[in-house]
PDB file of N, CA and C in Angstrom:
ATOM      1  N   GLN Q 147      -8.832 -19.264   0.517  1.00  0.00           N
ATOM      2  CA  GLN Q 147      -7.518 -18.729   0.889  1.00  0.00           C
ATOM      3  C   GLN Q 147      -7.191 -17.560  -0.026  1.00  0.00           C
ATOM      4  N   VAL Q 148      -6.794 -16.448   0.589  1.00  0.00           N
ATOM      5  CA  VAL Q 148      -6.434 -15.244  -0.149  1.00  0.00           C
ATOM      6  C   VAL Q 148      -4.956 -14.952   0.096  1.00  0.00           C
ATOM      7  N   GLN Q 149      -4.247 -14.643  -0.955  1.00  0.00           N
ATOM      8  CA  GLN Q 149      -2.829 -14.295  -0.835  1.00  0.00           C
ATOM      9  C   GLN Q 149      -2.563 -12.924  -1.425  1.00  0.00           C
ATOM     10  N   LEU Q 150      -1.778 -12.149  -0.709  1.00  0.00           N
ATOM     11  CA  LEU Q 150      -1.345 -10.843  -1.173  1.00  0.00           C
ATOM     12  C   LEU Q 150       0.180 -10.831  -1.175  1.00  0.00           C
ATOM     13  N   VAL Q 151       0.765 -10.469  -2.298  1.00  0.00           N
ATOM     14  CA  VAL Q 151       2.213 -10.457  -2.413  1.00  0.00           C
ATOM     15  C   VAL Q 151       2.671  -9.080  -2.853  1.00  0.00           C
ATOM     16  N   GLU Q 152       3.423  -8.413  -1.958  1.00  0.00           N
ATOM     17  CA  GLU Q 152       3.955  -7.081  -2.267  1.00  0.00           C
ATOM     18  C   GLU Q 152       5.334  -7.198  -2.914  1.00  0.00           C
ATOM     19  N   SER Q 153       5.665  -6.208  -3.712  1.00  0.00           N
ATOM     20  CA  SER Q 153       7.003  -6.124  -4.317  1.00  0.00           C
ATOM     21  C   SER Q 153       7.329  -4.662  -4.578  1.00  0.00           C
ATOM     22  N   GLY Q 154       8.617  -4.380  -4.782  1.00  0.00           N
ATOM     23  CA  GLY Q 154       9.037  -3.030  -5.133  1.00  0.00           C
ATOM     24  C   GLY Q 154       9.678  -2.228  -4.024  1.00  0.00           C
ATOM     25  N   GLY Q 155       9.779  -2.795  -2.848  1.00  0.00           N
ATOM     26  CA  GLY Q 155      10.427  -2.071  -1.758  1.00  0.00           C
ATOM     27  C   GLY Q 155      11.932  -1.994  -1.963  1.00  0.00           C
ATOM     28  N   GLY Q 156      12.597  -1.264  -1.059  1.00  0.00           N
ATOM     29  CA  GLY Q 156      14.039  -1.159  -1.151  1.00  0.00           C
ATOM     30  C   GLY Q 156      14.581   0.059  -0.449  1.00  0.00           C
ATOM     31  N   LEU Q 157      15.825   0.368  -0.747  1.00  0.00           N
ATOM     32  CA  LEU Q 157      16.522   1.517  -0.167  1.00  0.00           C
ATOM     33  C   LEU Q 157      16.562   2.644  -1.184  1.00  0.00           C
ATOM     34  N   VAL Q 158      16.212   3.836  -0.768  1.00  0.00           N
ATOM     35  CA  VAL Q 158      16.206   4.994  -1.654  1.00  0.00           C
ATOM     36  C   VAL Q 158      16.676   6.215  -0.881  1.00  0.00           C
ATOM     37  N   GLN Q 159      17.310   7.138  -1.579  1.00  0.00           N
ATOM     38  CA  GLN Q 159      17.760   8.363  -0.941  1.00  0.00           C
ATOM     39  C   GLN Q 159      16.594   9.337  -0.745  1.00  0.00           C
ATOM     40  N   PRO Q 160      16.713  10.221   0.229  1.00  0.00           N
ATOM     41  CA  PRO Q 160      15.670  11.243   0.397  1.00  0.00           C
ATOM     42  C   PRO Q 160      15.443  12.010  -0.905  1.00  0.00           C
ATOM     43  N   GLY Q 161      14.168  12.232  -1.210  1.00  0.00           N
ATOM     44  CA  GLY Q 161      13.806  12.890  -2.459  1.00  0.00           C
ATOM     45  C   GLY Q 161      13.586  11.932  -3.608  1.00  0.00           C
ATOM     46  N   GLY Q 162      13.916  10.678  -3.418  1.00  0.00           N
ATOM     47  CA  GLY Q 162      13.766   9.681  -4.470  1.00  0.00           C
ATOM     48  C   GLY Q 162      12.362   9.116  -4.556  1.00  0.00           C
ATOM     49  N   SER Q 163      12.208   8.134  -5.455  1.00  0.00           N
ATOM     50  CA  SER Q 163      10.897   7.533  -5.702  1.00  0.00           C
ATOM     51  C   SER Q 163      10.989   6.017  -5.668  1.00  0.00           C
ATOM     52  N   LEU Q 164       9.883   5.402  -5.306  1.00  0.00           N
ATOM     53  CA  LEU Q 164       9.707   3.959  -5.365  1.00  0.00           C
ATOM     54  C   LEU Q 164       8.268   3.678  -5.752  1.00  0.00           C
ATOM     55  N   ARG Q 165       8.070   2.516  -6.381  1.00  0.00           N
ATOM     56  CA  ARG Q 165       6.718   2.074  -6.700  1.00  0.00           C
ATOM     57  C   ARG Q 165       6.507   0.691  -6.120  1.00  0.00           C
ATOM     58  N   LEU Q 166       5.524   0.592  -5.231  1.00  0.00           N
ATOM     59  CA  LEU Q 166       5.145  -0.692  -4.661  1.00  0.00           C
ATOM     60  C   LEU Q 166       4.008  -1.302  -5.473  1.00  0.00           C
ATOM     61  N   SER Q 167       4.050  -2.617  -5.584  1.00  0.00           N
ATOM     62  CA  SER Q 167       2.991  -3.359  -6.252  1.00  0.00           C
ATOM     63  C   SER Q 167       2.483  -4.439  -5.317  1.00  0.00           C
ATOM     64  N   CYS Q 168       1.225  -4.813  -5.488  1.00  0.00           N
ATOM     65  CA  CYS Q 168       0.649  -5.885  -4.695  1.00  0.00           C
ATOM     66  C   CYS Q 168      -0.307  -6.679  -5.573  1.00  0.00           C
ATOM     67  N   ALA Q 169      -0.094  -7.981  -5.604  1.00  0.00           N
ATOM     68  CA  ALA Q 169      -0.946  -8.870  -6.386  1.00  0.00           C
ATOM     69  C   ALA Q 169      -1.796  -9.704  -5.450  1.00  0.00           C
ATOM     70  N   ALA Q 170      -3.101  -9.665  -5.673  1.00  0.00           N
ATOM     71  CA  ALA Q 170      -4.035 -10.448  -4.870  1.00  0.00           C
ATOM     72  C   ALA Q 170      -4.480 -11.676  -5.660  1.00  0.00           C
ATOM     73  N   SER Q 171      -4.524 -12.811  -4.983  1.00  0.00           N
ATOM     74  CA  SER Q 171      -4.955 -14.041  -5.641  1.00  0.00           C
ATOM     75  C   SER Q 171      -5.687 -14.916  -4.637  1.00  0.00           C
ATOM     76  N   GLY Q 172      -6.364 -15.934  -5.171  1.00  0.00           N
ATOM     77  CA  GLY Q 172      -7.062 -16.855  -4.303  1.00  0.00           C
ATOM     78  C   GLY Q 172      -8.564 -16.755  -4.460  1.00  0.00           C
ATOM     79  N   ASN Q 173      -9.278 -17.145  -3.412  1.00  0.00           N
ATOM     80  CA  ASN Q 173     -10.733 -17.215  -3.451  1.00  0.00           C
ATOM     81  C   ASN Q 173     -11.339 -15.839  -3.154  1.00  0.00           C
ATOM     82  N   ILE Q 174     -11.295 -14.977  -4.156  1.00  0.00           N
ATOM     83  CA  ILE Q 174     -11.799 -13.609  -4.010  1.00  0.00           C
ATOM     84  C   ILE Q 174     -12.948 -13.420  -4.974  1.00  0.00           C
ATOM     85  N   VAL Q 175     -14.117 -13.112  -4.439  1.00  0.00           N
ATOM     86  CA  VAL Q 175     -15.283 -12.925  -5.291  1.00  0.00           C
ATOM     87  C   VAL Q 175     -15.243 -11.551  -5.934  1.00  0.00           C
ATOM     88  N   ARG Q 176     -15.097 -10.542  -5.101  1.00  0.00           N
ATOM     89  CA  ARG Q 176     -15.043  -9.175  -5.607  1.00  0.00           C
ATOM     90  C   ARG Q 176     -14.288  -8.329  -4.597  1.00  0.00           C
ATOM     91  N   ILE Q 177     -13.287  -7.618  -5.044  1.00  0.00           N
ATOM     92  CA  ILE Q 177     -12.516  -6.742  -4.168  1.00  0.00           C
ATOM     93  C   ILE Q 177     -13.162  -5.362  -4.162  1.00  0.00           C
ATOM     94  N   SER Q 178     -13.526  -4.887  -2.978  1.00  0.00           N
ATOM     95  CA  SER Q 178     -14.107  -3.553  -2.890  1.00  0.00           C
ATOM     96  C   SER Q 178     -12.992  -2.521  -2.713  1.00  0.00           C
ATOM     97  N   THR Q 179     -12.333  -2.535  -1.570  1.00  0.00           N
ATOM     98  CA  THR Q 179     -11.267  -1.569  -1.333  1.00  0.00           C
ATOM     99  C   THR Q 179      -9.894  -2.231  -1.431  1.00  0.00           C
ATOM    100  N   MET Q 180      -8.926  -1.450  -1.887  1.00  0.00           N
ATOM    101  CA  MET Q 180      -7.520  -1.856  -1.878  1.00  0.00           C
ATOM    102  C   MET Q 180      -6.753  -0.716  -1.225  1.00  0.00           C
ATOM    103  N   ALA Q 181      -5.846  -1.053  -0.329  1.00  0.00           N
ATOM    104  CA  ALA Q 181      -5.214  -0.006   0.468  1.00  0.00           C
ATOM    105  C   ALA Q 181      -3.769  -0.362   0.794  1.00  0.00           C
ATOM    106  N   TRP Q 182      -3.078   0.649   1.296  1.00  0.00           N
ATOM    107  CA  TRP Q 182      -1.725   0.468   1.809  1.00  0.00           C
ATOM    108  C   TRP Q 182      -1.664   1.003   3.233  1.00  0.00           C
ATOM    109  N   TYR Q 183      -0.991   0.252   4.076  1.00  0.00           N
ATOM    110  CA  TYR Q 183      -0.697   0.660   5.441  1.00  0.00           C
ATOM    111  C   TYR Q 183       0.821   0.583   5.611  1.00  0.00           C
ATOM    112  N   ARG Q 184       1.312   1.157   6.695  1.00  0.00           N
ATOM    113  CA  ARG Q 184       2.744   1.042   6.974  1.00  0.00           C
ATOM    114  C   ARG Q 184       2.978   1.001   8.482  1.00  0.00           C
ATOM    115  N   GLN Q 185       4.095   0.414   8.837  1.00  0.00           N
ATOM    116  CA  GLN Q 185       4.475   0.333  10.249  1.00  0.00           C
ATOM    117  C   GLN Q 185       5.953   0.631  10.380  1.00  0.00           C
ATOM    118  N   ALA Q 186       6.241   1.729  11.055  1.00  0.00           N
ATOM    119  CA  ALA Q 186       7.620   2.121  11.316  1.00  0.00           C
ATOM    120  C   ALA Q 186       8.099   1.438  12.592  1.00  0.00           C
ATOM    121  N   PRO Q 187       9.407   1.300  12.768  1.00  0.00           N
ATOM    122  CA  PRO Q 187       9.939   0.650  13.973  1.00  0.00           C
ATOM    123  C   PRO Q 187       9.441   1.324  15.245  1.00  0.00           C
ATOM    124  N   GLY Q 188       8.912   0.535  16.155  1.00  0.00           N
ATOM    125  CA  GLY Q 188       8.446   1.058  17.426  1.00  0.00           C
ATOM    126  C   GLY Q 188       7.107   1.775  17.385  1.00  0.00           C
ATOM    127  N   LYS Q 189       6.449   1.746  16.224  1.00  0.00           N
ATOM    128  CA  LYS Q 189       5.168   2.438  16.082  1.00  0.00           C
ATOM    129  C   LYS Q 189       4.078   1.462  15.648  1.00  0.00           C
ATOM    130  N   GLN Q 190       2.836   1.904  15.801  1.00  0.00           N
ATOM    131  CA  GLN Q 190       1.706   1.085  15.367  1.00  0.00           C
ATOM    132  C   GLN Q 190       1.523   1.194  13.856  1.00  0.00           C
ATOM    133  N   ARG Q 191       0.889   0.187  13.299  1.00  0.00           N
ATOM    134  CA  ARG Q 191       0.565   0.222  11.879  1.00  0.00           C
ATOM    135  C   ARG Q 191      -0.396   1.374  11.616  1.00  0.00           C
ATOM    136  N   GLU Q 192      -0.170   2.113  10.524  1.00  0.00           N
ATOM    137  CA  GLU Q 192      -1.023   3.251  10.203  1.00  0.00           C
ATOM    138  C   GLU Q 192      -1.479   3.210   8.761  1.00  0.00           C
ATOM    139  N   PHE Q 193      -2.618   3.819   8.532  1.00  0.00           N
ATOM    140  CA  PHE Q 193      -3.200   3.923   7.196  1.00  0.00           C
ATOM    141  C   PHE Q 193      -2.364   4.873   6.338  1.00  0.00           C
ATOM    142  N   VAL Q 194      -2.184   4.501   5.067  1.00  0.00           N
ATOM    143  CA  VAL Q 194      -1.470   5.361   4.126  1.00  0.00           C
ATOM    144  C   VAL Q 194      -2.395   5.861   3.012  1.00  0.00           C
ATOM    145  N   ALA Q 195      -3.050   4.916   2.319  1.00  0.00           N
ATOM    146  CA  ALA Q 195      -3.889   5.305   1.186  1.00  0.00           C
ATOM    147  C   ALA Q 195      -4.880   4.186   0.893  1.00  0.00           C
ATOM    148  N   VAL Q 196      -6.007   4.563   0.289  1.00  0.00           N
ATOM    149  CA  VAL Q 196      -7.028   3.593  -0.097  1.00  0.00           C
ATOM    150  C   VAL Q 196      -7.628   3.990  -1.431  1.00  0.00           C
ATOM    151  N   ILE Q 197      -8.060   2.976  -2.183  1.00  0.00           N
ATOM    152  CA  ILE Q 197      -8.764   3.213  -3.438  1.00  0.00           C
ATOM    153  C   ILE Q 197      -9.942   2.257  -3.509  1.00  0.00           C
ATOM    154  N   THR Q 198     -11.108   2.785  -3.852  1.00  0.00           N
ATOM    155  CA  THR Q 198     -12.313   1.960  -3.939  1.00  0.00           C
ATOM    156  C   THR Q 198     -12.420   1.324  -5.324  1.00  0.00           C
ATOM    157  N   SER Q 199     -13.419   0.496  -5.485  1.00  0.00           N
ATOM    158  CA  SER Q 199     -13.598  -0.200  -6.759  1.00  0.00           C
ATOM    159  C   SER Q 199     -13.927   0.751  -7.906  1.00  0.00           C
ATOM    160  N   ASN Q 200     -14.492   1.914  -7.586  1.00  0.00           N
ATOM    161  CA  ASN Q 200     -14.797   2.868  -8.656  1.00  0.00           C
ATOM    162  C   ASN Q 200     -13.725   3.947  -8.806  1.00  0.00           C
ATOM    163  N   GLY Q 201     -12.584   3.773  -8.103  1.00  0.00           N
ATOM    164  CA  GLY Q 201     -11.455   4.658  -8.296  1.00  0.00           C
ATOM    165  C   GLY Q 201     -11.337   5.824  -7.340  1.00  0.00           C
ATOM    166  N   ALA Q 202     -12.235   5.956  -6.384  1.00  0.00           N
ATOM    167  CA  ALA Q 202     -12.119   7.037  -5.405  1.00  0.00           C
ATOM    168  C   ALA Q 202     -10.941   6.756  -4.478  1.00  0.00           C
ATOM    169  N   THR Q 203     -10.192   7.812  -4.142  1.00  0.00           N
ATOM    170  CA  THR Q 203      -8.993   7.631  -3.325  1.00  0.00           C
ATOM    171  C   THR Q 203      -9.031   8.510  -2.080  1.00  0.00           C
ATOM    172  N   ASN Q 204      -8.246   8.106  -1.100  1.00  0.00           N
ATOM    173  CA  ASN Q 204      -8.075   8.896   0.107  1.00  0.00           C
ATOM    174  C   ASN Q 204      -6.671   8.629   0.636  1.00  0.00           C
ATOM    175  N   TYR Q 205      -6.060   9.650   1.227  1.00  0.00           N
ATOM    176  CA  TYR Q 205      -4.679   9.540   1.677  1.00  0.00           C
ATOM    177  C   TYR Q 205      -4.499  10.064   3.095  1.00  0.00           C
ATOM    178  N   GLN Q 206      -3.503   9.521   3.752  1.00  0.00           N
ATOM    179  CA  GLN Q 206      -3.051  10.104   5.007  1.00  0.00           C
ATOM    180  C   GLN Q 206      -2.494  11.493   4.682  1.00  0.00           C
ATOM    181  N   THR Q 207      -2.722  12.432   5.558  1.00  0.00           N
ATOM    182  CA  THR Q 207      -2.336  13.814   5.302  1.00  0.00           C
ATOM    183  C   THR Q 207      -0.855  13.951   4.952  1.00  0.00           C
ATOM    184  N   SER Q 208      -0.002  13.214   5.640  1.00  0.00           N
ATOM    185  CA  SER Q 208       1.439  13.391   5.468  1.00  0.00           C
ATOM    186  C   SER Q 208       1.950  12.938   4.100  1.00  0.00           C
ATOM    187  N   VAL Q 209       1.163  12.166   3.347  1.00  0.00           N
ATOM    188  CA  VAL Q 209       1.621  11.676   2.049  1.00  0.00           C
ATOM    189  C   VAL Q 209       0.875  12.321   0.883  1.00  0.00           C
ATOM    190  N   LYS Q 210      -0.131  13.129   1.170  1.00  0.00           N
ATOM    191  CA  LYS Q 210      -0.890  13.781   0.100  1.00  0.00           C
ATOM    192  C   LYS Q 210       0.028  14.615  -0.785  1.00  0.00           C
ATOM    193  N   GLY Q 211      -0.146  14.459  -2.087  1.00  0.00           N
ATOM    194  CA  GLY Q 211       0.682  15.197  -3.029  1.00  0.00           C
ATOM    195  C   GLY Q 211       2.005  14.534  -3.352  1.00  0.00           C
ATOM    196  N   ARG Q 212       2.375  13.510  -2.574  1.00  0.00           N
ATOM    197  CA  ARG Q 212       3.623  12.797  -2.820  1.00  0.00           C
ATOM    198  C   ARG Q 212       3.380  11.351  -3.256  1.00  0.00           C
ATOM    199  N   PHE Q 213       2.358  10.726  -2.710  1.00  0.00           N
ATOM    200  CA  PHE Q 213       2.036   9.332  -3.018  1.00  0.00           C
ATOM    201  C   PHE Q 213       0.781   9.273  -3.886  1.00  0.00           C
ATOM    202  N   ALA Q 214       0.717   8.238  -4.725  1.00  0.00           N
ATOM    203  CA  ALA Q 214      -0.464   8.014  -5.555  1.00  0.00           C
ATOM    204  C   ALA Q 214      -0.795   6.528  -5.581  1.00  0.00           C
ATOM    205  N   ILE Q 215      -2.036   6.213  -5.233  1.00  0.00           N
ATOM    206  CA  ILE Q 215      -2.495   4.828  -5.256  1.00  0.00           C
ATOM    207  C   ILE Q 215      -3.306   4.599  -6.523  1.00  0.00           C
ATOM    208  N   SER Q 216      -3.137   3.421  -7.124  1.00  0.00           N
ATOM    209  CA  SER Q 216      -3.902   3.054  -8.310  1.00  0.00           C
ATOM    210  C   SER Q 216      -4.140   1.554  -8.293  1.00  0.00           C
ATOM    211  N   ARG Q 217      -5.055   1.095  -9.141  1.00  0.00           N
ATOM    212  CA  ARG Q 217      -5.369  -0.334  -9.160  1.00  0.00           C
ATOM    213  C   ARG Q 217      -5.719  -0.784 -10.562  1.00  0.00           C
ATOM    214  N   ASP Q 218      -5.535  -2.072 -10.779  1.00  0.00           N
ATOM    215  CA  ASP Q 218      -5.927  -2.732 -12.022  1.00  0.00           C
ATOM    216  C   ASP Q 218      -6.946  -3.790 -11.628  1.00  0.00           C
ATOM    217  N   ASN Q 219      -8.212  -3.492 -11.816  1.00  0.00           N
ATOM    218  CA  ASN Q 219      -9.265  -4.391 -11.357  1.00  0.00           C
ATOM    219  C   ASN Q 219      -9.251  -5.730 -12.096  1.00  0.00           C
ATOM    220  N   ALA Q 220      -8.875  -5.715 -13.348  1.00  0.00           N
ATOM    221  CA  ALA Q 220      -8.879  -6.942 -14.137  1.00  0.00           C
ATOM    222  C   ALA Q 220      -7.841  -7.942 -13.634  1.00  0.00           C
ATOM    223  N   LYS Q 221      -6.738  -7.409 -13.086  1.00  0.00           N
ATOM    224  CA  LYS Q 221      -5.643  -8.270 -12.637  1.00  0.00           C
ATOM    225  C   LYS Q 221      -5.510  -8.332 -11.121  1.00  0.00           C
ATOM    226  N   ASN Q 222      -6.431  -7.698 -10.397  1.00  0.00           N
ATOM    227  CA  ASN Q 222      -6.369  -7.666  -8.921  1.00  0.00           C
ATOM    228  C   ASN Q 222      -5.015  -7.153  -8.432  1.00  0.00           C
ATOM    229  N   LEU Q 223      -4.583  -6.041  -9.017  1.00  0.00           N
ATOM    230  CA  LEU Q 223      -3.323  -5.428  -8.632  1.00  0.00           C
ATOM    231  C   LEU Q 223      -3.578  -4.052  -8.036  1.00  0.00           C
ATOM    232  N   VAL Q 224      -2.754  -3.676  -7.082  1.00  0.00           N
ATOM    233  CA  VAL Q 224      -2.791  -2.324  -6.529  1.00  0.00           C
ATOM    234  C   VAL Q 224      -1.355  -1.814  -6.456  1.00  0.00           C
ATOM    235  N   TYR Q 225      -1.211  -0.524  -6.722  1.00  0.00           N
ATOM    236  CA  TYR Q 225       0.106   0.095  -6.759  1.00  0.00           C
ATOM    237  C   TYR Q 225       0.162   1.282  -5.803  1.00  0.00           C
ATOM    238  N   LEU Q 226       1.364   1.595  -5.362  1.00  0.00           N
ATOM    239  CA  LEU Q 226       1.581   2.814  -4.595  1.00  0.00           C
ATOM    240  C   LEU Q 226       2.835   3.483  -5.150  1.00  0.00           C
ATOM    241  N   GLN Q 227       2.636   4.570  -5.881  1.00  0.00           N
ATOM    242  CA  GLN Q 227       3.754   5.362  -6.378  1.00  0.00           C
ATOM    243  C   GLN Q 227       4.141   6.361  -5.308  1.00  0.00           C
ATOM    244  N   MET Q 228       5.390   6.299  -4.871  1.00  0.00           N
ATOM    245  CA  MET Q 228       5.858   7.152  -3.790  1.00  0.00           C
ATOM    246  C   MET Q 228       6.959   8.066  -4.321  1.00  0.00           C
ATOM    247  N   ASN Q 229       6.697   9.362  -4.298  1.00  0.00           N
ATOM    248  CA  ASN Q 229       7.655  10.360  -4.760  1.00  0.00           C
ATOM    249  C   ASN Q 229       8.078  11.259  -3.602  1.00  0.00           C
ATOM    250  N   SER Q 230       9.166  11.976  -3.813  1.00  0.00           N
ATOM    251  CA  SER Q 230       9.671  12.917  -2.795  1.00  0.00           C
ATOM    252  C   SER Q 230       9.760  12.246  -1.431  1.00  0.00           C
ATOM    253  N   LEU Q 231      10.331  11.072  -1.402  1.00  0.00           N
ATOM    254  CA  LEU Q 231      10.376  10.287  -0.161  1.00  0.00           C
ATOM    255  C   LEU Q 231      11.234  10.961   0.894  1.00  0.00           C
ATOM    256  N   LYS Q 232      10.800  10.803   2.127  1.00  0.00           N
ATOM    257  CA  LYS Q 232      11.473  11.390   3.290  1.00  0.00           C
ATOM    258  C   LYS Q 232      11.919  10.276   4.232  1.00  0.00           C
ATOM    259  N   PRO Q 233      12.909  10.537   5.067  1.00  0.00           N
ATOM    260  CA  PRO Q 233      13.333   9.507   6.027  1.00  0.00           C
ATOM    261  C   PRO Q 233      12.182   9.004   6.901  1.00  0.00           C
ATOM    262  N   GLU Q 234      11.240   9.874   7.210  1.00  0.00           N
ATOM    263  CA  GLU Q 234      10.109   9.465   8.050  1.00  0.00           C
ATOM    264  C   GLU Q 234       9.126   8.552   7.321  1.00  0.00           C
ATOM    265  N   ASP Q 235       9.333   8.332   6.023  1.00  0.00           N
ATOM    266  CA  ASP Q 235       8.521   7.364   5.289  1.00  0.00           C
ATOM    267  C   ASP Q 235       9.064   5.945   5.454  1.00  0.00           C
ATOM    268  N   THR Q 236      10.204   5.814   6.094  1.00  0.00           N
ATOM    269  CA  THR Q 236      10.787   4.491   6.321  1.00  0.00           C
ATOM    270  C   THR Q 236       9.853   3.628   7.157  1.00  0.00           C
ATOM    271  N   ALA Q 237       9.522   2.457   6.632  1.00  0.00           N
ATOM    272  CA  ALA Q 237       8.576   1.567   7.301  1.00  0.00           C
ATOM    273  C   ALA Q 237       8.431   0.283   6.493  1.00  0.00           C
ATOM    274  N   VAL Q 238       7.749  -0.672   7.080  1.00  0.00           N
ATOM    275  CA  VAL Q 238       7.280  -1.828   6.326  1.00  0.00           C
ATOM    276  C   VAL Q 238       5.891  -1.470   5.802  1.00  0.00           C
ATOM    277  N   TYR Q 239       5.721  -1.592   4.508  1.00  0.00           N
ATOM    278  CA  TYR Q 239       4.459  -1.238   3.859  1.00  0.00           C
ATOM    279  C   TYR Q 239       3.653  -2.502   3.572  1.00  0.00           C
ATOM    280  N   TYR Q 240       2.387  -2.465   3.979  1.00  0.00           N
ATOM    281  CA  TYR Q 240       1.511  -3.622   3.853  1.00  0.00           C
ATOM    282  C   TYR Q 240       0.360  -3.322   2.899  1.00  0.00           C
ATOM    283  N   CYS Q 241       0.126  -4.228   1.996  1.00  0.00           N
ATOM    284  CA  CYS Q 241      -1.037  -4.171   1.128  1.00  0.00           C
ATOM    285  C   CYS Q 241      -2.247  -4.717   1.891  1.00  0.00           C
ATOM    286  N   ASN Q 242      -3.416  -4.163   1.625  1.00  0.00           N
ATOM    287  CA  ASN Q 242      -4.649  -4.609   2.281  1.00  0.00           C
ATOM    288  C   ASN Q 242      -5.786  -4.609   1.272  1.00  0.00           C
ATOM    289  N   ILE Q 243      -6.608  -5.643   1.325  1.00  0.00           N
ATOM    290  CA  ILE Q 243      -7.814  -5.640   0.491  1.00  0.00           C
ATOM    291  C   ILE Q 243      -9.038  -5.941   1.339  1.00  0.00           C
ATOM    292  N   GLY Q 244     -10.178  -5.404   0.900  1.00  0.00           N
ATOM    293  CA  GLY Q 244     -11.448  -5.680   1.542  1.00  0.00           C
ATOM    294  C   GLY Q 244     -12.396  -6.306   0.549  1.00  0.00           C
ATOM    295  N   SER Q 245     -13.062  -7.379   0.973  1.00  0.00           N
ATOM    296  CA  SER Q 245     -13.963  -8.085   0.081  1.00  0.00           C
ATOM    297  C   SER Q 245     -15.048  -8.768   0.903  1.00  0.00           C
ATOM    298  N   ASP Q 246     -16.320  -8.437   0.585  1.00  0.00           N
ATOM    299  CA  ASP Q 246     -17.452  -9.078   1.241  1.00  0.00           C
ATOM    300  C   ASP Q 246     -17.339  -9.057   2.763  1.00  0.00           C
ATOM    301  N   GLY Q 247     -16.948  -7.918   3.304  1.00  0.00           N
ATOM    302  CA  GLY Q 247     -16.911  -7.753   4.745  1.00  0.00           C
ATOM    303  C   GLY Q 247     -15.670  -8.309   5.424  1.00  0.00           C
ATOM    304  N   ARG Q 248     -14.756  -8.843   4.658  1.00  0.00           N
ATOM    305  CA  ARG Q 248     -13.521  -9.378   5.221  1.00  0.00           C
ATOM    306  C   ARG Q 248     -12.337  -8.562   4.724  1.00  0.00           C
ATOM    307  N   SER Q 249     -11.196  -8.709   5.432  1.00  0.00           N
ATOM    308  CA  SER Q 249     -10.008  -7.916   5.128  1.00  0.00           C
ATOM    309  C   SER Q 249      -8.774  -8.793   5.267  1.00  0.00           C
ATOM    310  N   TRP Q 250      -7.803  -8.560   4.385  1.00  0.00           N
ATOM    311  CA  TRP Q 250      -6.559  -9.312   4.424  1.00  0.00           C
ATOM    312  C   TRP Q 250      -5.367  -8.365   4.257  1.00  0.00           C
ATOM    313  N   PHE Q 251      -4.247  -8.753   4.877  1.00  0.00           N
ATOM    314  CA  PHE Q 251      -2.990  -8.036   4.729  1.00  0.00           C
ATOM    315  C   PHE Q 251      -1.954  -8.935   4.074  1.00  0.00           C
ATOM    316  N   GLY Q 252      -1.029  -8.309   3.348  1.00  0.00           N
ATOM    317  CA  GLY Q 252       0.110  -9.018   2.810  1.00  0.00           C
ATOM    318  C   GLY Q 252       1.206  -9.144   3.849  1.00  0.00           C
ATOM    319  N   GLN Q 253       2.339  -9.690   3.418  1.00  0.00           N
ATOM    320  CA  GLN Q 253       3.429  -9.941   4.355  1.00  0.00           C
ATOM    321  C   GLN Q 253       4.301  -8.721   4.579  1.00  0.00           C
ATOM    322  N   GLY Q 254       4.165  -7.721   3.743  1.00  0.00           N
ATOM    323  CA  GLY Q 254       4.898  -6.475   3.919  1.00  0.00           C
ATOM    324  C   GLY Q 254       6.115  -6.341   3.040  1.00  0.00           C
ATOM    325  N   ALA Q 255       6.455  -5.104   2.719  1.00  0.00           N
ATOM    326  CA  ALA Q 255       7.648  -4.779   1.937  1.00  0.00           C
ATOM    327  C   ALA Q 255       8.388  -3.645   2.635  1.00  0.00           C
ATOM    328  N   GLN Q 256       9.680  -3.831   2.830  1.00  0.00           N
ATOM    329  CA  GLN Q 256      10.469  -2.822   3.541  1.00  0.00           C
ATOM    330  C   GLN Q 256      10.814  -1.672   2.605  1.00  0.00           C
ATOM    331  N   VAL Q 257      10.567  -0.469   3.076  1.00  0.00           N
ATOM    332  CA  VAL Q 257      10.983   0.751   2.381  1.00  0.00           C
ATOM    333  C   VAL Q 257      11.875   1.532   3.327  1.00  0.00           C
ATOM    334  N   THR Q 258      13.097   1.799   2.903  1.00  0.00           N
ATOM    335  CA  THR Q 258      14.044   2.539   3.728  1.00  0.00           C
ATOM    336  C   THR Q 258      14.506   3.773   2.965  1.00  0.00           C
ATOM    337  N   VAL Q 259      14.308   4.928   3.583  1.00  0.00           N
ATOM    338  CA  VAL Q 259      14.704   6.193   2.967  1.00  0.00           C
ATOM    339  C   VAL Q 259      15.874   6.743   3.784  1.00  0.00           C
ATOM    340  N   SER Q 260      17.049   6.724   3.168  1.00  0.00           N
ATOM    341  CA  SER Q 260      18.248   7.119   3.898  1.00  0.00           C
ATOM    342  C   SER Q 260      19.343   7.515   2.927  1.00  0.00           C
ATOM    343  N   SER Q 261      20.177   8.460   3.353  1.00  0.00           N
ATOM    344  CA  SER Q 261      21.315   8.861   2.537  1.00  0.00           C
ATOM    345  C   SER Q 261      22.561   8.078   2.937  1.00  0.00           C
TER     346      SER Q 261
END
């Protein structure tokens, strides 16, 4: 059983910042990729950012230069620093991990960007 618990969501004004955290626990042998996805109301879940076990990163075009993904391999933690937030960033953000050919999602954290 693998559990992912996100934290750090909330309400922020446009131009503000938030930092999401995700803790992975359970029967995990080795985590290869750690990622963030998001789902806005009425839209499909979409990829936001990913980081590999050796620290390589990739981002959705719309968040490049504003968001930064990082991880703590020793503690099975992944972070998403979100700066210069826009109303269109409003969504439920989901943590995702990949390990030994399998993938898991967390329960999600709401991020609302509004004045």
